[in-house]
Amino acid sequence: MSDIAERVQKITVEHLDVDASKVEPKASFIDDLGADSLDIVELVMAFEEEFDIEIPDDAAETIQTVGDAIKFIEERKK
Amino acid sequence: MFDLSGRKALVTGATGGIGGAVARALHAQGATVALSGTRAEKLEGLASELGERVFVVPANLSDMDAAEGLPGQAAEAMGGLDVLVANAGVTRDNLMMRMKPEDFDAVIDVNLRATWRMSKACLRGMMKARHGRIIAVSSVVGTTGNPGQTNYAASKAGLTGMIKSLAAEVASRGITANLIAPGFIATPMTDVLTDDQKAKIDDTIPAGRMGTPGEIAAAAVFLASDEAAYVTGSTIHVNGGMAMV
């Protein structure tokens, strides 16, 4: 697992209080990990701080799965 | 009860009768306060009266960027922000037939749009802290309506809808959002009324008198306190029984 993927997993586990094994790239934050819309807002805030990036609202809306988040952040950090 | 030691509160419109009383009361309960208003000199006067645990952050809330930036400035000055008391408000009364669109817009800008901007700017920090108090000062006329105040009443009713919606959004994060709706309160604004006018007003109030700014401040202290953690989306009407809603 890449460094970014590991950090995304760690933050997701902390914020959503879920088992790390469930936090796989294809897992949907809402459908599989039990997040609500406010949880997503908080996760995005946490990703922004962890990776020192800005995730605009329209981009945040496209982040549905753990993989989406990893992909978005990897592209920003290139 | 109602100990606010360690809490950090931003009060807008602190140059006014109600805002000044709210700032004093929160401060007296132990809170650190950031005083905002348009008249820096008057804010400095209140700040020197309060002594410690007080900061001055002037802002013109008809400027939306200033409104959005204000909570951040206050948080920086105080080292955090737990309580927002959005009290600043303006009136531009006239019958609708005579009211200019600019008079409507100007009142909506300061009373409603700026409060939305400030509330939004508070949320990130409050969500992280899992604690926050957003208190908007509304008005009895937001519920009852009042001739000559289509703009003002709309702005205050708008606050009610906004605060209730926000309360529902963030309740799970330990943040409450509430309103205080004053009736007639004796302030420099009502000092200009003649004795005859004042007597007529008193006749419409079951309590037989206008309220004091301190009686509004008491409601603010309650809503800001830990004891009010389970009160959210509510309006505390402080109006001497003038409108029982």
PDB file of C-alpha atoms in Angstrom:
ATOM      1  CA  MET A   1       0.000   0.000   0.000  1.00  0.00           C
ATOM      2  CA  SER A   2       1.330   3.441  -0.876  1.00  0.00           C
ATOM      3  CA  ASP A   3       2.109   5.985   1.792  1.00  0.00           C
ATOM      4  CA  ILE A   4      -0.880   8.092   0.771  1.00  0.00           C
ATOM      5  CA  ALA A   5      -3.203   5.079   0.828  1.00  0.00           C
ATOM      6  CA  GLU A   6      -1.983   4.171   4.293  1.00  0.00           C
ATOM      7  CA  ARG A   7      -2.589   7.672   5.636  1.00  0.00           C
ATOM      8  CA  VAL A   8      -6.032   7.825   4.024  1.00  0.00           C
ATOM      9  CA  GLN A   9      -6.880   4.495   5.624  1.00  0.00           C
ATOM     10  CA  LYS A  10      -5.658   5.635   9.034  1.00  0.00           C
ATOM     11  CA  ILE A  11      -7.685   8.867   8.936  1.00  0.00           C
ATOM     12  CA  THR A  12     -10.778   7.015   7.745  1.00  0.00           C
ATOM     13  CA  VAL A  13     -10.461   4.454  10.529  1.00  0.00           C
ATOM     14  CA  GLU A  14     -10.090   7.211  13.120  1.00  0.00           C
ATOM     15  CA  HIS A  15     -12.960   9.348  11.886  1.00  0.00           C
ATOM     16  CA  LEU A  16     -15.507   6.668  11.111  1.00  0.00           C
ATOM     17  CA  ASP A  17     -14.508   4.270  13.843  1.00  0.00           C
ATOM     18  CA  VAL A  18     -14.435   1.306  11.449  1.00  0.00           C
ATOM     19  CA  ASP A  19     -12.195  -1.719  11.144  1.00  0.00           C
ATOM     20  CA  ALA A  20      -9.097  -1.081   9.012  1.00  0.00           C
ATOM     21  CA  SER A  21      -9.771  -4.228   6.974  1.00  0.00           C
ATOM     22  CA  LYS A  22     -13.001  -2.677   5.687  1.00  0.00           C
ATOM     23  CA  VAL A  23     -11.232   0.434   4.435  1.00  0.00           C
ATOM     24  CA  GLU A  24     -10.276  -0.851   0.997  1.00  0.00           C
ATOM     25  CA  PRO A  25     -10.126   1.186  -2.221  1.00  0.00           C
ATOM     26  CA  LYS A  26     -13.545   0.126  -3.473  1.00  0.00           C
ATOM     27  CA  ALA A  27     -15.307   0.788  -0.172  1.00  0.00           C
ATOM     28  CA  SER A  28     -17.892   3.558  -0.358  1.00  0.00           C
ATOM     29  CA  PHE A  29     -17.674   5.944   2.582  1.00  0.00           C
ATOM     30  CA  ILE A  30     -21.443   6.151   2.835  1.00  0.00           C
ATOM     31  CA  ASP A  31     -22.678   2.721   1.727  1.00  0.00           C
ATOM     32  CA  ASP A  32     -19.917   0.521   3.159  1.00  0.00           C
ATOM     33  CA  LEU A  33     -18.385   2.529   5.984  1.00  0.00           C
ATOM     34  CA  GLY A  34     -21.518   4.103   7.451  1.00  0.00           C
ATOM     35  CA  ALA A  35     -20.549   7.717   6.906  1.00  0.00           C
ATOM     36  CA  ASP A  36     -23.173  10.441   6.678  1.00  0.00           C
ATOM     37  CA  SER A  37     -22.830  13.647   4.672  1.00  0.00           C
ATOM     38  CA  LEU A  38     -21.323  15.521   7.597  1.00  0.00           C
ATOM     39  CA  ASP A  39     -18.775  12.725   8.127  1.00  0.00           C
ATOM     40  CA  ILE A  40     -17.688  13.183   4.516  1.00  0.00           C
ATOM     41  CA  VAL A  41     -17.211  16.913   5.111  1.00  0.00           C
ATOM     42  CA  GLU A  42     -15.085  16.124   8.136  1.00  0.00           C
ATOM     43  CA  LEU A  43     -13.054  13.499   6.299  1.00  0.00           C
ATOM     44  CA  VAL A  44     -12.332  15.955   3.500  1.00  0.00           C
ATOM     45  CA  MET A  45     -11.248  18.515   6.120  1.00  0.00           C
ATOM     46  CA  ALA A  46      -8.975  15.928   7.687  1.00  0.00           C
ATOM     47  CA  PHE A  47      -7.467  14.959   4.310  1.00  0.00           C
ATOM     48  CA  GLU A  48      -6.848  18.624   3.545  1.00  0.00           C
ATOM     49  CA  GLU A  49      -4.906  19.036   6.745  1.00  0.00           C
ATOM     50  CA  GLU A  50      -3.037  15.747   6.579  1.00  0.00           C
ATOM     51  CA  PHE A  51      -1.833  16.319   3.030  1.00  0.00           C
ATOM     52  CA  ASP A  52      -1.705  20.115   3.072  1.00  0.00           C
ATOM     53  CA  ILE A  53      -3.918  20.421   0.011  1.00  0.00           C
ATOM     54  CA  GLU A  54      -7.180  22.116  -0.780  1.00  0.00           C
ATOM     55  CA  ILE A  55     -10.082  19.999  -1.921  1.00  0.00           C
ATOM     56  CA  PRO A  56     -12.663  22.269  -3.556  1.00  0.00           C
ATOM     57  CA  ASP A  57     -16.335  21.546  -2.931  1.00  0.00           C
ATOM     58  CA  ASP A  58     -17.014  20.287  -6.455  1.00  0.00           C
ATOM     59  CA  ALA A  59     -14.094  17.866  -6.181  1.00  0.00           C
ATOM     60  CA  ALA A  60     -15.172  16.755  -2.715  1.00  0.00           C
ATOM     61  CA  GLU A  61     -18.514  15.724  -4.199  1.00  0.00           C
ATOM     62  CA  THR A  62     -16.795  13.276  -6.539  1.00  0.00           C
ATOM     63  CA  ILE A  63     -15.021  11.504  -3.680  1.00  0.00           C
ATOM     64  CA  GLN A  64     -17.333   8.575  -2.973  1.00  0.00           C
ATOM     65  CA  THR A  65     -14.956   5.745  -2.209  1.00  0.00           C
ATOM     66  CA  VAL A  66     -11.677   5.320  -0.387  1.00  0.00           C
ATOM     67  CA  GLY A  67     -10.063   4.791  -3.797  1.00  0.00           C
ATOM     68  CA  ASP A  68     -11.487   8.092  -5.058  1.00  0.00           C
ATOM     69  CA  ALA A  69      -9.859   9.870  -2.151  1.00  0.00           C
ATOM     70  CA  ILE A  70      -6.500   8.180  -2.662  1.00  0.00           C
ATOM     71  CA  LYS A  71      -6.571   8.897  -6.392  1.00  0.00           C
ATOM     72  CA  PHE A  72      -7.490  12.559  -5.898  1.00  0.00           C
ATOM     73  CA  ILE A  73      -4.780  13.113  -3.311  1.00  0.00           C
ATOM     74  CA  GLU A  74      -2.131  11.250  -5.343  1.00  0.00           C
ATOM     75  CA  GLU A  75      -2.878  13.483  -8.324  1.00  0.00           C
ATOM     76  CA  ARG A  76      -2.631  16.606  -6.193  1.00  0.00           C
ATOM     77  CA  LYS A  77       0.629  15.557  -4.600  1.00  0.00           C
ATOM     78  CA  LYS A  78       2.393  14.743  -7.896  1.00  0.00           C
TER      79      LYS A  78
ATOM     80  CA  MET B   1     -23.993  26.992  36.946  1.00  0.00           C
ATOM     81  CA  PHE B   2     -23.432  28.817  33.679  1.00  0.00           C
ATOM     82  CA  ASP B   3     -19.685  29.058  34.251  1.00  0.00           C
ATOM     83  CA  LEU B   4     -18.020  30.174  31.030  1.00  0.00           C
ATOM     84  CA  SER B   5     -14.410  30.101  32.245  1.00  0.00           C
ATOM     85  CA  GLY B   6     -12.080  29.242  29.388  1.00  0.00           C
ATOM     86  CA  ARG B   7     -14.755  29.806  26.747  1.00  0.00           C
ATOM     87  CA  LYS B   8     -14.024  32.236  23.968  1.00  0.00           C
ATOM     88  CA  ALA B   9     -16.869  34.307  22.588  1.00  0.00           C
ATOM     89  CA  LEU B  10     -17.246  36.690  19.668  1.00  0.00           C
ATOM     90  CA  VAL B  11     -20.000  39.274  20.078  1.00  0.00           C
ATOM     91  CA  THR B  12     -20.973  41.406  17.094  1.00  0.00           C
ATOM     92  CA  GLY B  13     -22.738  44.709  17.492  1.00  0.00           C
ATOM     93  CA  ALA B  14     -20.982  45.101  20.840  1.00  0.00           C
ATOM     94  CA  THR B  15     -21.236  48.879  20.559  1.00  0.00           C
ATOM     95  CA  GLY B  16     -25.003  48.657  20.918  1.00  0.00           C
ATOM     96  CA  GLY B  17     -27.116  48.390  24.039  1.00  0.00           C
ATOM     97  CA  ILE B  18     -27.858  44.668  23.732  1.00  0.00           C
ATOM     98  CA  GLY B  19     -24.474  43.618  22.326  1.00  0.00           C
ATOM     99  CA  GLY B  20     -22.628  45.497  25.046  1.00  0.00           C
ATOM    100  CA  ALA B  21     -24.726  43.863  27.746  1.00  0.00           C
ATOM    101  CA  VAL B  22     -24.189  40.415  26.219  1.00  0.00           C
ATOM    102  CA  ALA B  23     -20.428  40.952  26.121  1.00  0.00           C
ATOM    103  CA  ARG B  24     -20.412  42.135  29.734  1.00  0.00           C
ATOM    104  CA  ALA B  25     -22.474  39.181  30.904  1.00  0.00           C
ATOM    105  CA  LEU B  26     -20.416  36.541  29.090  1.00  0.00           C
ATOM    106  CA  HIS B  27     -17.275  38.169  30.435  1.00  0.00           C
ATOM    107  CA  ALA B  28     -18.679  38.244  33.961  1.00  0.00           C
ATOM    108  CA  GLN B  29     -19.248  34.470  33.737  1.00  0.00           C
ATOM    109  CA  GLY B  30     -15.557  34.023  32.956  1.00  0.00           C
ATOM    110  CA  ALA B  31     -15.488  33.995  29.159  1.00  0.00           C
ATOM    111  CA  THR B  32     -12.842  35.653  27.054  1.00  0.00           C
ATOM    112  CA  VAL B  33     -14.628  38.000  24.674  1.00  0.00           C
ATOM    113  CA  ALA B  34     -13.889  39.517  21.289  1.00  0.00           C
ATOM    114  CA  LEU B  35     -15.883  42.681  20.749  1.00  0.00           C
ATOM    115  CA  SER B  36     -16.903  43.584  17.232  1.00  0.00           C
ATOM    116  CA  GLY B  37     -18.724  46.553  15.798  1.00  0.00           C
ATOM    117  CA  THR B  38     -18.151  49.377  13.392  1.00  0.00           C
ATOM    118  CA  ARG B  39     -17.069  51.991  15.928  1.00  0.00           C
ATOM    119  CA  ALA B  40     -13.593  50.978  17.115  1.00  0.00           C
ATOM    120  CA  GLU B  41     -13.387  53.778  19.665  1.00  0.00           C
ATOM    121  CA  LYS B  42     -16.536  52.659  21.432  1.00  0.00           C
ATOM    122  CA  LEU B  43     -15.319  49.052  21.449  1.00  0.00           C
ATOM    123  CA  GLU B  44     -12.046  50.153  22.993  1.00  0.00           C
ATOM    124  CA  GLY B  45     -14.009  51.957  25.689  1.00  0.00           C
ATOM    125  CA  LEU B  46     -15.911  48.800  26.602  1.00  0.00           C
ATOM    126  CA  ALA B  47     -12.705  46.760  26.416  1.00  0.00           C
ATOM    127  CA  SER B  48     -10.909  48.991  28.899  1.00  0.00           C
ATOM    128  CA  GLU B  49     -13.921  48.811  31.182  1.00  0.00           C
ATOM    129  CA  LEU B  50     -13.834  45.004  31.114  1.00  0.00           C
ATOM    130  CA  GLY B  51     -10.062  44.876  31.619  1.00  0.00           C
ATOM    131  CA  GLU B  52      -8.649  41.406  31.059  1.00  0.00           C
ATOM    132  CA  ARG B  53      -9.759  38.619  28.712  1.00  0.00           C
ATOM    133  CA  VAL B  54     -10.995  41.039  26.084  1.00  0.00           C
ATOM    134  CA  PHE B  55     -10.085  41.780  22.481  1.00  0.00           C
ATOM    135  CA  VAL B  56     -11.352  44.303  19.961  1.00  0.00           C
ATOM    136  CA  VAL B  57     -12.039  43.189  16.373  1.00  0.00           C
ATOM    137  CA  PRO B  58     -13.854  45.951  14.485  1.00  0.00           C
ATOM    138  CA  ALA B  59     -15.714  44.949  11.327  1.00  0.00           C
ATOM    139  CA  ASN B  60     -18.237  46.353   8.916  1.00  0.00           C
ATOM    140  CA  LEU B  61     -20.699  43.526   8.357  1.00  0.00           C
ATOM    141  CA  SER B  62     -22.207  45.041   5.244  1.00  0.00           C
ATOM    142  CA  ASP B  63     -18.970  43.773   3.678  1.00  0.00           C
ATOM    143  CA  MET B  64     -19.411  40.014   3.211  1.00  0.00           C
ATOM    144  CA  ASP B  65     -15.682  39.316   3.046  1.00  0.00           C
ATOM    145  CA  ALA B  66     -15.263  41.123   6.349  1.00  0.00           C
ATOM    146  CA  ALA B  67     -18.088  39.042   7.813  1.00  0.00           C
ATOM    147  CA  GLU B  68     -16.514  35.802   6.655  1.00  0.00           C
ATOM    148  CA  GLY B  69     -13.118  36.817   7.977  1.00  0.00           C
ATOM    149  CA  LEU B  70     -14.294  38.014  11.374  1.00  0.00           C
ATOM    150  CA  PRO B  71     -14.552  34.667  13.225  1.00  0.00           C
ATOM    151  CA  GLY B  72     -11.030  33.797  12.081  1.00  0.00           C
ATOM    152  CA  GLN B  73      -9.703  37.116  13.344  1.00  0.00           C
ATOM    153  CA  ALA B  74     -11.449  36.630  16.658  1.00  0.00           C
ATOM    154  CA  ALA B  75     -10.185  33.050  16.971  1.00  0.00           C
ATOM    155  CA  GLU B  76      -6.665  34.202  16.262  1.00  0.00           C
ATOM    156  CA  ALA B  77      -6.871  36.936  18.868  1.00  0.00           C
ATOM    157  CA  MET B  78      -8.415  34.716  21.554  1.00  0.00           C
ATOM    158  CA  GLY B  79      -6.725  31.433  20.676  1.00  0.00           C
ATOM    159  CA  GLY B  80     -10.003  29.761  19.693  1.00  0.00           C
ATOM    160  CA  LEU B  81     -13.688  30.422  19.300  1.00  0.00           C
ATOM    161  CA  ASP B  82     -16.419  28.586  21.200  1.00  0.00           C
ATOM    162  CA  VAL B  83     -19.314  31.003  21.036  1.00  0.00           C
ATOM    163  CA  LEU B  84     -20.615  33.274  18.311  1.00  0.00           C
ATOM    164  CA  VAL B  85     -23.236  35.815  19.299  1.00  0.00           C
ATOM    165  CA  ALA B  86     -24.440  37.305  16.023  1.00  0.00           C
ATOM    166  CA  ASN B  87     -26.129  40.357  17.407  1.00  0.00           C
ATOM    167  CA  ALA B  88     -25.239  43.117  14.947  1.00  0.00           C
ATOM    168  CA  GLY B  89     -28.254  44.388  13.084  1.00  0.00           C
ATOM    169  CA  VAL B  90     -29.487  47.402  11.215  1.00  0.00           C
ATOM    170  CA  THR B  91     -32.895  48.849  10.450  1.00  0.00           C
ATOM    171  CA  ARG B  92     -34.090  50.915   7.529  1.00  0.00           C
ATOM    172  CA  ASP B  93     -37.764  51.218   8.283  1.00  0.00           C
ATOM    173  CA  ASN B  94     -40.339  52.370   5.811  1.00  0.00           C
ATOM    174  CA  LEU B  95     -43.661  51.267   4.415  1.00  0.00           C
ATOM    175  CA  MET B  96     -43.084  48.826   1.601  1.00  0.00           C
ATOM    176  CA  MET B  97     -44.668  51.248  -0.842  1.00  0.00           C
ATOM    177  CA  ARG B  98     -41.985  53.745   0.046  1.00  0.00           C
ATOM    178  CA  MET B  99     -39.091  51.390   0.697  1.00  0.00           C
ATOM    179  CA  LYS B 100     -36.288  51.330  -1.824  1.00  0.00           C
ATOM    180  CA  PRO B 101     -34.869  47.990  -2.950  1.00  0.00           C
ATOM    181  CA  GLU B 102     -31.528  49.149  -1.540  1.00  0.00           C
ATOM    182  CA  ASP B 103     -33.123  49.457   1.899  1.00  0.00           C
ATOM    183  CA  PHE B 104     -34.290  45.878   1.692  1.00  0.00           C
ATOM    184  CA  ASP B 105     -30.926  44.613   0.489  1.00  0.00           C
ATOM    185  CA  ALA B 106     -28.893  46.565   3.038  1.00  0.00           C
ATOM    186  CA  VAL B 107     -30.854  45.109   5.945  1.00  0.00           C
ATOM    187  CA  ILE B 108     -30.782  41.548   4.567  1.00  0.00           C
ATOM    188  CA  ASP B 109     -27.024  41.902   3.999  1.00  0.00           C
ATOM    189  CA  VAL B 110     -26.067  42.787   7.562  1.00  0.00           C
ATOM    190  CA  ASN B 111     -28.730  40.896   9.466  1.00  0.00           C
ATOM    191  CA  LEU B 112     -28.980  37.676   7.465  1.00  0.00           C
ATOM    192  CA  ARG B 113     -26.225  37.247   4.886  1.00  0.00           C
ATOM    193  CA  ALA B 114     -23.416  38.335   7.219  1.00  0.00           C
ATOM    194  CA  THR B 115     -24.712  36.012   9.936  1.00  0.00           C
ATOM    195  CA  TRP B 116     -24.672  33.125   7.476  1.00  0.00           C
ATOM    196  CA  ARG B 117     -21.109  33.987   6.471  1.00  0.00           C
ATOM    197  CA  MET B 118     -19.939  34.227  10.081  1.00  0.00           C
ATOM    198  CA  SER B 119     -21.692  31.034  11.139  1.00  0.00           C
ATOM    199  CA  LYS B 120     -20.141  29.132   8.254  1.00  0.00           C
ATOM    200  CA  ALA B 121     -16.713  30.474   9.123  1.00  0.00           C
ATOM    201  CA  CYS B 122     -17.104  29.205  12.695  1.00  0.00           C
ATOM    202  CA  LEU B 123     -18.041  25.663  11.772  1.00  0.00           C
ATOM    203  CA  ARG B 124     -14.715  24.111  10.868  1.00  0.00           C
ATOM    204  CA  GLY B 125     -13.158  24.938  14.228  1.00  0.00           C
ATOM    205  CA  MET B 126     -16.288  24.016  16.163  1.00  0.00           C
ATOM    206  CA  MET B 127     -16.637  20.668  14.357  1.00  0.00           C
ATOM    207  CA  LYS B 128     -13.062  19.779  15.199  1.00  0.00           C
ATOM    208  CA  ALA B 129     -13.549  20.839  18.800  1.00  0.00           C
ATOM    209  CA  ARG B 130     -16.818  18.870  18.982  1.00  0.00           C
ATOM    210  CA  HIS B 131     -18.221  21.900  20.755  1.00  0.00           C
ATOM    211  CA  GLY B 132     -19.705  25.208  19.728  1.00  0.00           C
ATOM    212  CA  ARG B 133     -22.455  27.686  20.413  1.00  0.00           C
ATOM    213  CA  ILE B 134     -23.990  29.796  17.680  1.00  0.00           C
ATOM    214  CA  ILE B 135     -26.464  32.326  19.002  1.00  0.00           C
ATOM    215  CA  ALA B 136     -28.289  34.678  16.659  1.00  0.00           C
ATOM    216  CA  VAL B 137     -30.182  37.645  17.978  1.00  0.00           C
ATOM    217  CA  SER B 138     -33.471  37.749  16.145  1.00  0.00           C
ATOM    218  CA  SER B 139     -36.532  39.817  17.035  1.00  0.00           C
ATOM    219  CA  VAL B 140     -40.145  39.365  17.979  1.00  0.00           C
ATOM    220  CA  VAL B 141     -41.066  40.980  14.656  1.00  0.00           C
ATOM    221  CA  GLY B 142     -39.500  38.034  12.827  1.00  0.00           C
ATOM    222  CA  THR B 143     -42.456  36.066  14.160  1.00  0.00           C
ATOM    223  CA  THR B 144     -45.219  38.668  14.338  1.00  0.00           C
ATOM    224  CA  GLY B 145     -44.327  41.016  11.493  1.00  0.00           C
ATOM    225  CA  ASN B 146     -44.415  44.775  11.924  1.00  0.00           C
ATOM    226  CA  PRO B 147     -45.589  47.535   9.606  1.00  0.00           C
ATOM    227  CA  GLY B 148     -42.655  49.507   8.282  1.00  0.00           C
ATOM    228  CA  GLN B 149     -40.267  46.604   8.708  1.00  0.00           C
ATOM    229  CA  THR B 150     -40.742  44.278   5.728  1.00  0.00           C
ATOM    230  CA  ASN B 151     -36.970  44.203   5.360  1.00  0.00           C
ATOM    231  CA  TYR B 152     -36.070  43.835   9.026  1.00  0.00           C
ATOM    232  CA  ALA B 153     -38.792  41.275   9.787  1.00  0.00           C
ATOM    233  CA  ALA B 154     -37.788  39.236   6.733  1.00  0.00           C
ATOM    234  CA  SER B 155     -34.161  39.235   7.830  1.00  0.00           C
ATOM    235  CA  LYS B 156     -35.078  38.082  11.339  1.00  0.00           C
ATOM    236  CA  ALA B 157     -37.485  35.395  10.130  1.00  0.00           C
ATOM    237  CA  GLY B 158     -34.736  34.311   7.750  1.00  0.00           C
ATOM    238  CA  LEU B 159     -32.374  33.865  10.664  1.00  0.00           C
ATOM    239  CA  THR B 160     -34.869  31.533  12.301  1.00  0.00           C
ATOM    240  CA  GLY B 161     -34.985  29.211   9.301  1.00  0.00           C
ATOM    241  CA  MET B 162     -31.252  29.346   8.886  1.00  0.00           C
ATOM    242  CA  ILE B 163     -30.428  28.634  12.514  1.00  0.00           C
ATOM    243  CA  LYS B 164     -32.925  25.775  12.777  1.00  0.00           C
ATOM    244  CA  SER B 165     -31.476  24.136   9.665  1.00  0.00           C
ATOM    245  CA  LEU B 166     -27.935  24.606  10.883  1.00  0.00           C
ATOM    246  CA  ALA B 167     -28.880  23.228  14.297  1.00  0.00           C
ATOM    247  CA  ALA B 168     -30.088  20.034  12.648  1.00  0.00           C
ATOM    248  CA  GLU B 169     -26.928  19.729  10.578  1.00  0.00           C
ATOM    249  CA  VAL B 170     -24.407  19.993  13.394  1.00  0.00           C
ATOM    250  CA  ALA B 171     -26.205  18.756  16.513  1.00  0.00           C
ATOM    251  CA  SER B 172     -24.333  15.439  16.387  1.00  0.00           C
ATOM    252  CA  ARG B 173     -21.050  17.312  16.712  1.00  0.00           C
ATOM    253  CA  GLY B 174     -21.782  19.048  19.990  1.00  0.00           C
ATOM    254  CA  ILE B 175     -22.616  22.335  18.333  1.00  0.00           C
ATOM    255  CA  THR B 176     -25.856  24.098  19.177  1.00  0.00           C
ATOM    256  CA  ALA B 177     -27.487  26.907  17.220  1.00  0.00           C
ATOM    257  CA  ASN B 178     -30.214  28.979  18.802  1.00  0.00           C
ATOM    258  CA  LEU B 179     -31.943  32.323  18.640  1.00  0.00           C
ATOM    259  CA  ILE B 180     -32.873  34.993  21.103  1.00  0.00           C
ATOM    260  CA  ALA B 181     -35.864  37.066  20.057  1.00  0.00           C
ATOM    261  CA  PRO B 182     -36.068  40.309  22.031  1.00  0.00           C
ATOM    262  CA  GLY B 183     -39.248  42.340  22.205  1.00  0.00           C
ATOM    263  CA  PHE B 184     -39.008  46.022  23.103  1.00  0.00           C
ATOM    264  CA  ILE B 185     -35.737  46.579  24.942  1.00  0.00           C
ATOM    265  CA  ALA B 186     -34.719  49.918  26.454  1.00  0.00           C
ATOM    266  CA  THR B 187     -31.538  50.939  24.623  1.00  0.00           C
ATOM    267  CA  PRO B 188     -30.125  54.158  23.178  1.00  0.00           C
ATOM    268  CA  MET B 189     -32.287  53.289  20.157  1.00  0.00           C
ATOM    269  CA  THR B 190     -35.497  53.606  22.212  1.00  0.00           C
ATOM    270  CA  ASP B 191     -34.252  56.585  24.271  1.00  0.00           C
ATOM    271  CA  VAL B 192     -35.225  58.856  21.411  1.00  0.00           C
ATOM    272  CA  LEU B 193     -38.914  57.976  21.840  1.00  0.00           C
ATOM    273  CA  THR B 194     -41.100  60.488  23.669  1.00  0.00           C
ATOM    274  CA  ASP B 195     -42.611  59.582  27.049  1.00  0.00           C
ATOM    275  CA  ASP B 196     -45.988  59.391  25.352  1.00  0.00           C
ATOM    276  CA  GLN B 197     -44.679  56.919  22.780  1.00  0.00           C
ATOM    277  CA  LYS B 198     -43.012  54.872  25.503  1.00  0.00           C
ATOM    278  CA  ALA B 199     -46.233  54.741  27.522  1.00  0.00           C
ATOM    279  CA  LYS B 200     -48.115  53.483  24.464  1.00  0.00           C
ATOM    280  CA  ILE B 201     -45.533  50.754  23.957  1.00  0.00           C
ATOM    281  CA  ASP B 202     -45.688  49.740  27.607  1.00  0.00           C
ATOM    282  CA  ASP B 203     -49.465  49.341  27.273  1.00  0.00           C
ATOM    283  CA  THR B 204     -48.969  46.639  24.632  1.00  0.00           C
ATOM    284  CA  ILE B 205     -46.674  44.586  26.882  1.00  0.00           C
ATOM    285  CA  PRO B 206     -48.248  42.375  29.568  1.00  0.00           C
ATOM    286  CA  ALA B 207     -45.221  42.959  31.796  1.00  0.00           C
ATOM    287  CA  GLY B 208     -46.004  46.686  31.539  1.00  0.00           C
ATOM    288  CA  ARG B 209     -42.497  47.801  30.724  1.00  0.00           C
ATOM    289  CA  MET B 210     -39.703  47.476  28.215  1.00  0.00           C
ATOM    290  CA  GLY B 211     -37.035  44.864  28.816  1.00  0.00           C
ATOM    291  CA  THR B 212     -33.463  45.622  29.765  1.00  0.00           C
ATOM    292  CA  PRO B 213     -30.380  44.654  27.767  1.00  0.00           C
ATOM    293  CA  GLY B 214     -29.331  42.580  30.766  1.00  0.00           C
ATOM    294  CA  GLU B 215     -32.434  40.438  30.371  1.00  0.00           C
ATOM    295  CA  ILE B 216     -31.339  39.570  26.832  1.00  0.00           C
ATOM    296  CA  ALA B 217     -27.799  38.945  28.024  1.00  0.00           C
ATOM    297  CA  ALA B 218     -29.070  36.434  30.587  1.00  0.00           C
ATOM    298  CA  ALA B 219     -30.559  34.356  27.775  1.00  0.00           C
ATOM    299  CA  ALA B 220     -27.245  34.533  25.918  1.00  0.00           C
ATOM    300  CA  VAL B 221     -25.337  33.333  28.993  1.00  0.00           C
ATOM    301  CA  PHE B 222     -27.687  30.367  29.281  1.00  0.00           C
ATOM    302  CA  LEU B 223     -27.419  29.397  25.613  1.00  0.00           C
ATOM    303  CA  ALA B 224     -23.622  29.736  25.706  1.00  0.00           C
ATOM    304  CA  SER B 225     -23.304  27.535  28.772  1.00  0.00           C
ATOM    305  CA  ASP B 226     -22.602  23.808  29.025  1.00  0.00           C
ATOM    306  CA  GLU B 227     -25.948  23.484  30.794  1.00  0.00           C
ATOM    307  CA  ALA B 228     -27.712  24.374  27.522  1.00  0.00           C
ATOM    308  CA  ALA B 229     -26.036  21.528  25.607  1.00  0.00           C
ATOM    309  CA  TYR B 230     -29.401  19.889  24.859  1.00  0.00           C
ATOM    310  CA  VAL B 231     -31.087  23.091  23.697  1.00  0.00           C
ATOM    311  CA  THR B 232     -30.724  23.563  19.961  1.00  0.00           C
ATOM    312  CA  GLY B 233     -32.780  25.050  17.165  1.00  0.00           C
ATOM    313  CA  SER B 234     -34.727  26.952  19.777  1.00  0.00           C
ATOM    314  CA  THR B 235     -35.827  30.529  20.062  1.00  0.00           C
ATOM    315  CA  ILE B 236     -35.896  32.127  23.490  1.00  0.00           C
ATOM    316  CA  HIS B 237     -38.448  34.919  23.336  1.00  0.00           C
ATOM    317  CA  VAL B 238     -37.633  37.684  25.799  1.00  0.00           C
ATOM    318  CA  ASN B 239     -40.495  40.109  25.375  1.00  0.00           C
ATOM    319  CA  GLY B 240     -42.469  40.538  28.591  1.00  0.00           C
ATOM    320  CA  GLY B 241     -45.319  38.486  27.190  1.00  0.00           C
ATOM    321  CA  MET B 242     -45.836  40.773  24.217  1.00  0.00           C
ATOM    322  CA  ALA B 243     -46.030  37.780  21.875  1.00  0.00           C
ATOM    323  CA  MET B 244     -46.428  34.316  23.297  1.00  0.00           C
ATOM    324  CA  VAL B 245     -45.253  31.948  20.617  1.00  0.00           C
TER     325      VAL B 245
END
